[in-house]
PDB file of C-alpha atoms in Angstrom:
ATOM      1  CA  UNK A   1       0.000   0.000   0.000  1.00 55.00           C
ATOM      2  CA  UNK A   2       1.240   3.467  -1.235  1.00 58.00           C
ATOM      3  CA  UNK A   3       1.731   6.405   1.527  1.00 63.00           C
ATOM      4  CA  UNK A   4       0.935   9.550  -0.604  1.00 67.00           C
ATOM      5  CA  UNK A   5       0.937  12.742   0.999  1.00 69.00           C
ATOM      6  CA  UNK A   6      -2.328  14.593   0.431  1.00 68.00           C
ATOM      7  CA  UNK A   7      -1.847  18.607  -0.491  1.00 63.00           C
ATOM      8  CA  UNK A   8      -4.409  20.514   1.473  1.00 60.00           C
ATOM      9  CA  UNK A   9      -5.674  22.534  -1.036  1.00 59.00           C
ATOM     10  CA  UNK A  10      -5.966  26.104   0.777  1.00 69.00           C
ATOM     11  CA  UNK A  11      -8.920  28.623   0.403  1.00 75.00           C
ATOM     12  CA  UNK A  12      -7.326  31.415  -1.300  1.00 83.00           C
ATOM     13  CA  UNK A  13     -10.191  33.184  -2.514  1.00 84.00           C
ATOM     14  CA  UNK A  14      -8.552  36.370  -3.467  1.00 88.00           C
ATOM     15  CA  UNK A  15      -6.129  34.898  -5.510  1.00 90.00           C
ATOM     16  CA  UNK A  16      -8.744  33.081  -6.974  1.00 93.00           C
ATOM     17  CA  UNK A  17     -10.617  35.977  -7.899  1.00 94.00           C
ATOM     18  CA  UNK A  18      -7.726  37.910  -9.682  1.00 95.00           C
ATOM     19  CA  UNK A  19      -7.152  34.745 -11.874  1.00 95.00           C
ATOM     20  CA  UNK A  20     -10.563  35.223 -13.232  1.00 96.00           C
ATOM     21  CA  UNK A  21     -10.563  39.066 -13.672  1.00 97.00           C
ATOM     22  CA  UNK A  22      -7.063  38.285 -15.135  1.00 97.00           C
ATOM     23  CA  UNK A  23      -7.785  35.577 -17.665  1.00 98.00           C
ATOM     24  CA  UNK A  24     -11.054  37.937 -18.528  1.00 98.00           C
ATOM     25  CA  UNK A  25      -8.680  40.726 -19.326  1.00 98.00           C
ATOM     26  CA  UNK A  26      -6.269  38.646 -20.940  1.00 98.00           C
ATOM     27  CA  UNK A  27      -9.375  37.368 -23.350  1.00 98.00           C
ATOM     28  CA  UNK A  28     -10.977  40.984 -23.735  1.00 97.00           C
ATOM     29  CA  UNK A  29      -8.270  43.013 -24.472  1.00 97.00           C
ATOM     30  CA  UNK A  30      -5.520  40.539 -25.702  1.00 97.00           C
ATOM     31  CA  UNK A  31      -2.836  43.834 -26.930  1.00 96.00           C
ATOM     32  CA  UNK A  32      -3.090  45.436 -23.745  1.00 96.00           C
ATOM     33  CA  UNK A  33      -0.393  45.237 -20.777  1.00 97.00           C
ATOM     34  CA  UNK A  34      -1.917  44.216 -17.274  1.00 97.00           C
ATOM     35  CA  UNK A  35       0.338  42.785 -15.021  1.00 97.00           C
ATOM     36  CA  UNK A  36       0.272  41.680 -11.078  1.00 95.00           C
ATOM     37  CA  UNK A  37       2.828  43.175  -8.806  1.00 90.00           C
ATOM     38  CA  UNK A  38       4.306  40.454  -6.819  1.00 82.00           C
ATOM     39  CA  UNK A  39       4.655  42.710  -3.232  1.00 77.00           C
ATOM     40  CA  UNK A  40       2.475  39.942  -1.090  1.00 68.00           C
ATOM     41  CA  UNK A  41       3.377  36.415  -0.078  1.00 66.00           C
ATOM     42  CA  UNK A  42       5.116  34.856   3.139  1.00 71.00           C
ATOM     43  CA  UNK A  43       9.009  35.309   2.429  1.00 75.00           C
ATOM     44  CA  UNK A  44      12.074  34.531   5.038  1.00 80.00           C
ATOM     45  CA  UNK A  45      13.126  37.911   6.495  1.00 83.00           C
ATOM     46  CA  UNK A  46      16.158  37.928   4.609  1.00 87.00           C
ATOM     47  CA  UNK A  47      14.121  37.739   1.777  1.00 84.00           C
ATOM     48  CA  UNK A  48      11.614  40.001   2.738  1.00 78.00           C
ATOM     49  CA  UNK A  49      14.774  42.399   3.439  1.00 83.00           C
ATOM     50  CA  UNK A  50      16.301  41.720   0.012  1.00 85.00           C
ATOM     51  CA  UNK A  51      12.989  42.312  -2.130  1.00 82.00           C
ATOM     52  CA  UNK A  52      13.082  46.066   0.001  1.00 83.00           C
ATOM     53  CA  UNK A  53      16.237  46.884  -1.290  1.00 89.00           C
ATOM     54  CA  UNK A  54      14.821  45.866  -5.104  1.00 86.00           C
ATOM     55  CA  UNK A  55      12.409  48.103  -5.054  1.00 87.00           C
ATOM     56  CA  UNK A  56       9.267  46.259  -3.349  1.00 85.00           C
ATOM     57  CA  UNK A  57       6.744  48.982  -1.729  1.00 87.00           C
ATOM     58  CA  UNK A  58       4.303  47.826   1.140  1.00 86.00           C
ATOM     59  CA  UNK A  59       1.090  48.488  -0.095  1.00 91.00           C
ATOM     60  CA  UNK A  60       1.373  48.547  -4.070  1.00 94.00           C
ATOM     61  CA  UNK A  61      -1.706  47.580  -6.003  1.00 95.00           C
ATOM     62  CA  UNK A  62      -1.964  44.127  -7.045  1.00 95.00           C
ATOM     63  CA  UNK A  63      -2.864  44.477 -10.811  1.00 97.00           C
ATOM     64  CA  UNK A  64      -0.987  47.467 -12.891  1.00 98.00           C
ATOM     65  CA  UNK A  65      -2.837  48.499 -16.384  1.00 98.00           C
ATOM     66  CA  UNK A  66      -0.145  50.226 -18.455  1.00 96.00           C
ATOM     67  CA  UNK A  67      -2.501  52.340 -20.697  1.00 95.00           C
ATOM     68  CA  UNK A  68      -3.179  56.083 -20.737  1.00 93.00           C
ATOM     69  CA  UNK A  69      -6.705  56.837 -20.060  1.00 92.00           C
ATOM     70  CA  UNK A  70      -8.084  60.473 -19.870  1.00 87.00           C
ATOM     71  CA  UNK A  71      -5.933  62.384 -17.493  1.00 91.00           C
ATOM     72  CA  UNK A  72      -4.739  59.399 -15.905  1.00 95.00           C
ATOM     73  CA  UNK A  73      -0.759  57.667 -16.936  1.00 95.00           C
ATOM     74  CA  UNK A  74      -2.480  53.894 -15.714  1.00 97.00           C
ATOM     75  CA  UNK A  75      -4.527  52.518 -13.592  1.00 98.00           C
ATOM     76  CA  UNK A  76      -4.055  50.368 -10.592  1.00 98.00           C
ATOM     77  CA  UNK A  77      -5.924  47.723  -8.959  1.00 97.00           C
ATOM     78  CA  UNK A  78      -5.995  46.232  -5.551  1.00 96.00           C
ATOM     79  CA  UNK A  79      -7.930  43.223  -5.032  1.00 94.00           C
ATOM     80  CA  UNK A  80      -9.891  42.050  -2.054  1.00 92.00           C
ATOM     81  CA  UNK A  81     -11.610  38.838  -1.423  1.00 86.00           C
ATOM     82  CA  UNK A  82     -14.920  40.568  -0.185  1.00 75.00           C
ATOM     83  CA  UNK A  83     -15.873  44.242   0.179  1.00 68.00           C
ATOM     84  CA  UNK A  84     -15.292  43.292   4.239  1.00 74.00           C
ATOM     85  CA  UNK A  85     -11.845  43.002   3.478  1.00 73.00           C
ATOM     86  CA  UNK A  86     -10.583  47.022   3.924  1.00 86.00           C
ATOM     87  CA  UNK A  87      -7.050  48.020   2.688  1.00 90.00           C
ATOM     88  CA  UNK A  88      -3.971  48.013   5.178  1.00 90.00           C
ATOM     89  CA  UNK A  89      -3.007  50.838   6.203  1.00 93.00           C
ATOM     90  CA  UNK A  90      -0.183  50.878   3.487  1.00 93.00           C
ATOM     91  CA  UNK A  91      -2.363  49.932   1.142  1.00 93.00           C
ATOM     92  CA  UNK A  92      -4.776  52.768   1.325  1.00 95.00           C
ATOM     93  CA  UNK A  93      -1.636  55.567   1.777  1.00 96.00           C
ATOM     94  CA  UNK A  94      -0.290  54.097  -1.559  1.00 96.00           C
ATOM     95  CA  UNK A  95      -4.132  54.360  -3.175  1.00 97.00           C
ATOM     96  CA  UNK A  96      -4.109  57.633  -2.184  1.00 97.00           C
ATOM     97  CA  UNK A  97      -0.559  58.466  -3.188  1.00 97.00           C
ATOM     98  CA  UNK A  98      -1.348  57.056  -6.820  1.00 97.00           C
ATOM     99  CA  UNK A  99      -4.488  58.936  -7.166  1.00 97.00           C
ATOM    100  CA  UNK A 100      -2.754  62.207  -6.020  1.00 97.00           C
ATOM    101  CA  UNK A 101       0.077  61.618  -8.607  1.00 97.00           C
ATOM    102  CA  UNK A 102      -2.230  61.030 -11.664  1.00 96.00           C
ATOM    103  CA  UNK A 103      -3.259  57.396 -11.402  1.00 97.00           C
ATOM    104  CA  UNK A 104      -5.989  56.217 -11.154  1.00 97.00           C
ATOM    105  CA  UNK A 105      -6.152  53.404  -7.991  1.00 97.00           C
ATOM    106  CA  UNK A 106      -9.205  51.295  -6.914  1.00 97.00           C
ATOM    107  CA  UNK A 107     -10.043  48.568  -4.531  1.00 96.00           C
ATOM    108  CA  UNK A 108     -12.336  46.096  -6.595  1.00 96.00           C
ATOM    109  CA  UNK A 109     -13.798  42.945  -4.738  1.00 94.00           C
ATOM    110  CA  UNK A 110     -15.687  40.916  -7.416  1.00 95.00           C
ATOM    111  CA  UNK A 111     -15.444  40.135 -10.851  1.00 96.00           C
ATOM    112  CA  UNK A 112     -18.424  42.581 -11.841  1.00 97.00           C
ATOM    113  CA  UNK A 113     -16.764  45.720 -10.473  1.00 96.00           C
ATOM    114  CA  UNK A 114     -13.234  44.804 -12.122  1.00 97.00           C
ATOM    115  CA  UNK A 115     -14.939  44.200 -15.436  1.00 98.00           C
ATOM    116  CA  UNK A 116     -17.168  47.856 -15.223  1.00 97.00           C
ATOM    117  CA  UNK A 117     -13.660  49.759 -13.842  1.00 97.00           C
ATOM    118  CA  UNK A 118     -11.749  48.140 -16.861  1.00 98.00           C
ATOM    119  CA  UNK A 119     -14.220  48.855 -19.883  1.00 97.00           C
ATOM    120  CA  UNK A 120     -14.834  52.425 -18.271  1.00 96.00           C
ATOM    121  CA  UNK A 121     -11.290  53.240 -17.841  1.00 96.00           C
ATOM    122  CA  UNK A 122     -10.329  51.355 -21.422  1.00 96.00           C
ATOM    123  CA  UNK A 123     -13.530  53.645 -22.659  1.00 93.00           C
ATOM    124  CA  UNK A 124     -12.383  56.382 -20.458  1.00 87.00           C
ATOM    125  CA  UNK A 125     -16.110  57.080 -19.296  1.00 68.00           C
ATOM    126  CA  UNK A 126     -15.321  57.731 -15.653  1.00 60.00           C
TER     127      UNK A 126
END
């Protein structure tokens, strides 16, 4: 008798979430440039300490749309899970540091927002 190990598989909902909006995107608008910003994750402290010196900021949006729109140079996207899920506090400082600089930054939290911030920033009816 074989002893496999059985993977939890772990409840990442989030994550699970921004593959949709992201294969969506990919599908929709297949010459534009949308890319996630890998800031999050567990990392050693060295690590951690090594990705700072890189160039990794606490609080940068997840998703990063490379497209002038209107007066805005891009648009940025943090994703939560649920709309109970609020920003860090990092998280909403670099929101609001975006937004000040001429970005635009939003917090979406299902695929139905993500979709209507996308076409109306693509559209640029905002």
């Amino acid at each position: 008798m074989s002893h496999q190990k059985i993977r939890k598989v772990k409840n990442r909902p989030e994550q699970d979430l921004q593959i949709q909006c992201v294969t969506w995107f990919r599908y929709q608008y297949p010459s534009e440039i949308l890319i996630h910003i890998p800031n999050g994750g567990k990392r050693s402290k060295v690590e951690a300490a090594r990705f700072k010196e890189m160039g990794v900021l606490a609080g940068f949006p997840d998703l990063a749309l490379f497209r002038k729109s209107n007066q805005y140079g891009a648009l940025f996207i943090e994703m939560k899970a649920s709309a109970k899920h609020e920003t860090s506090d990092s998280q909403a400082s670099m929101i609001n540091s975006l937004n000040t600089l001429g970005y635009k930054a939003v917090v979406v939290s299902d695929f139905e927002t993500f979709r209507r911030v996308v076409n109306d920033y693509l559209r640029k009816q905002f």
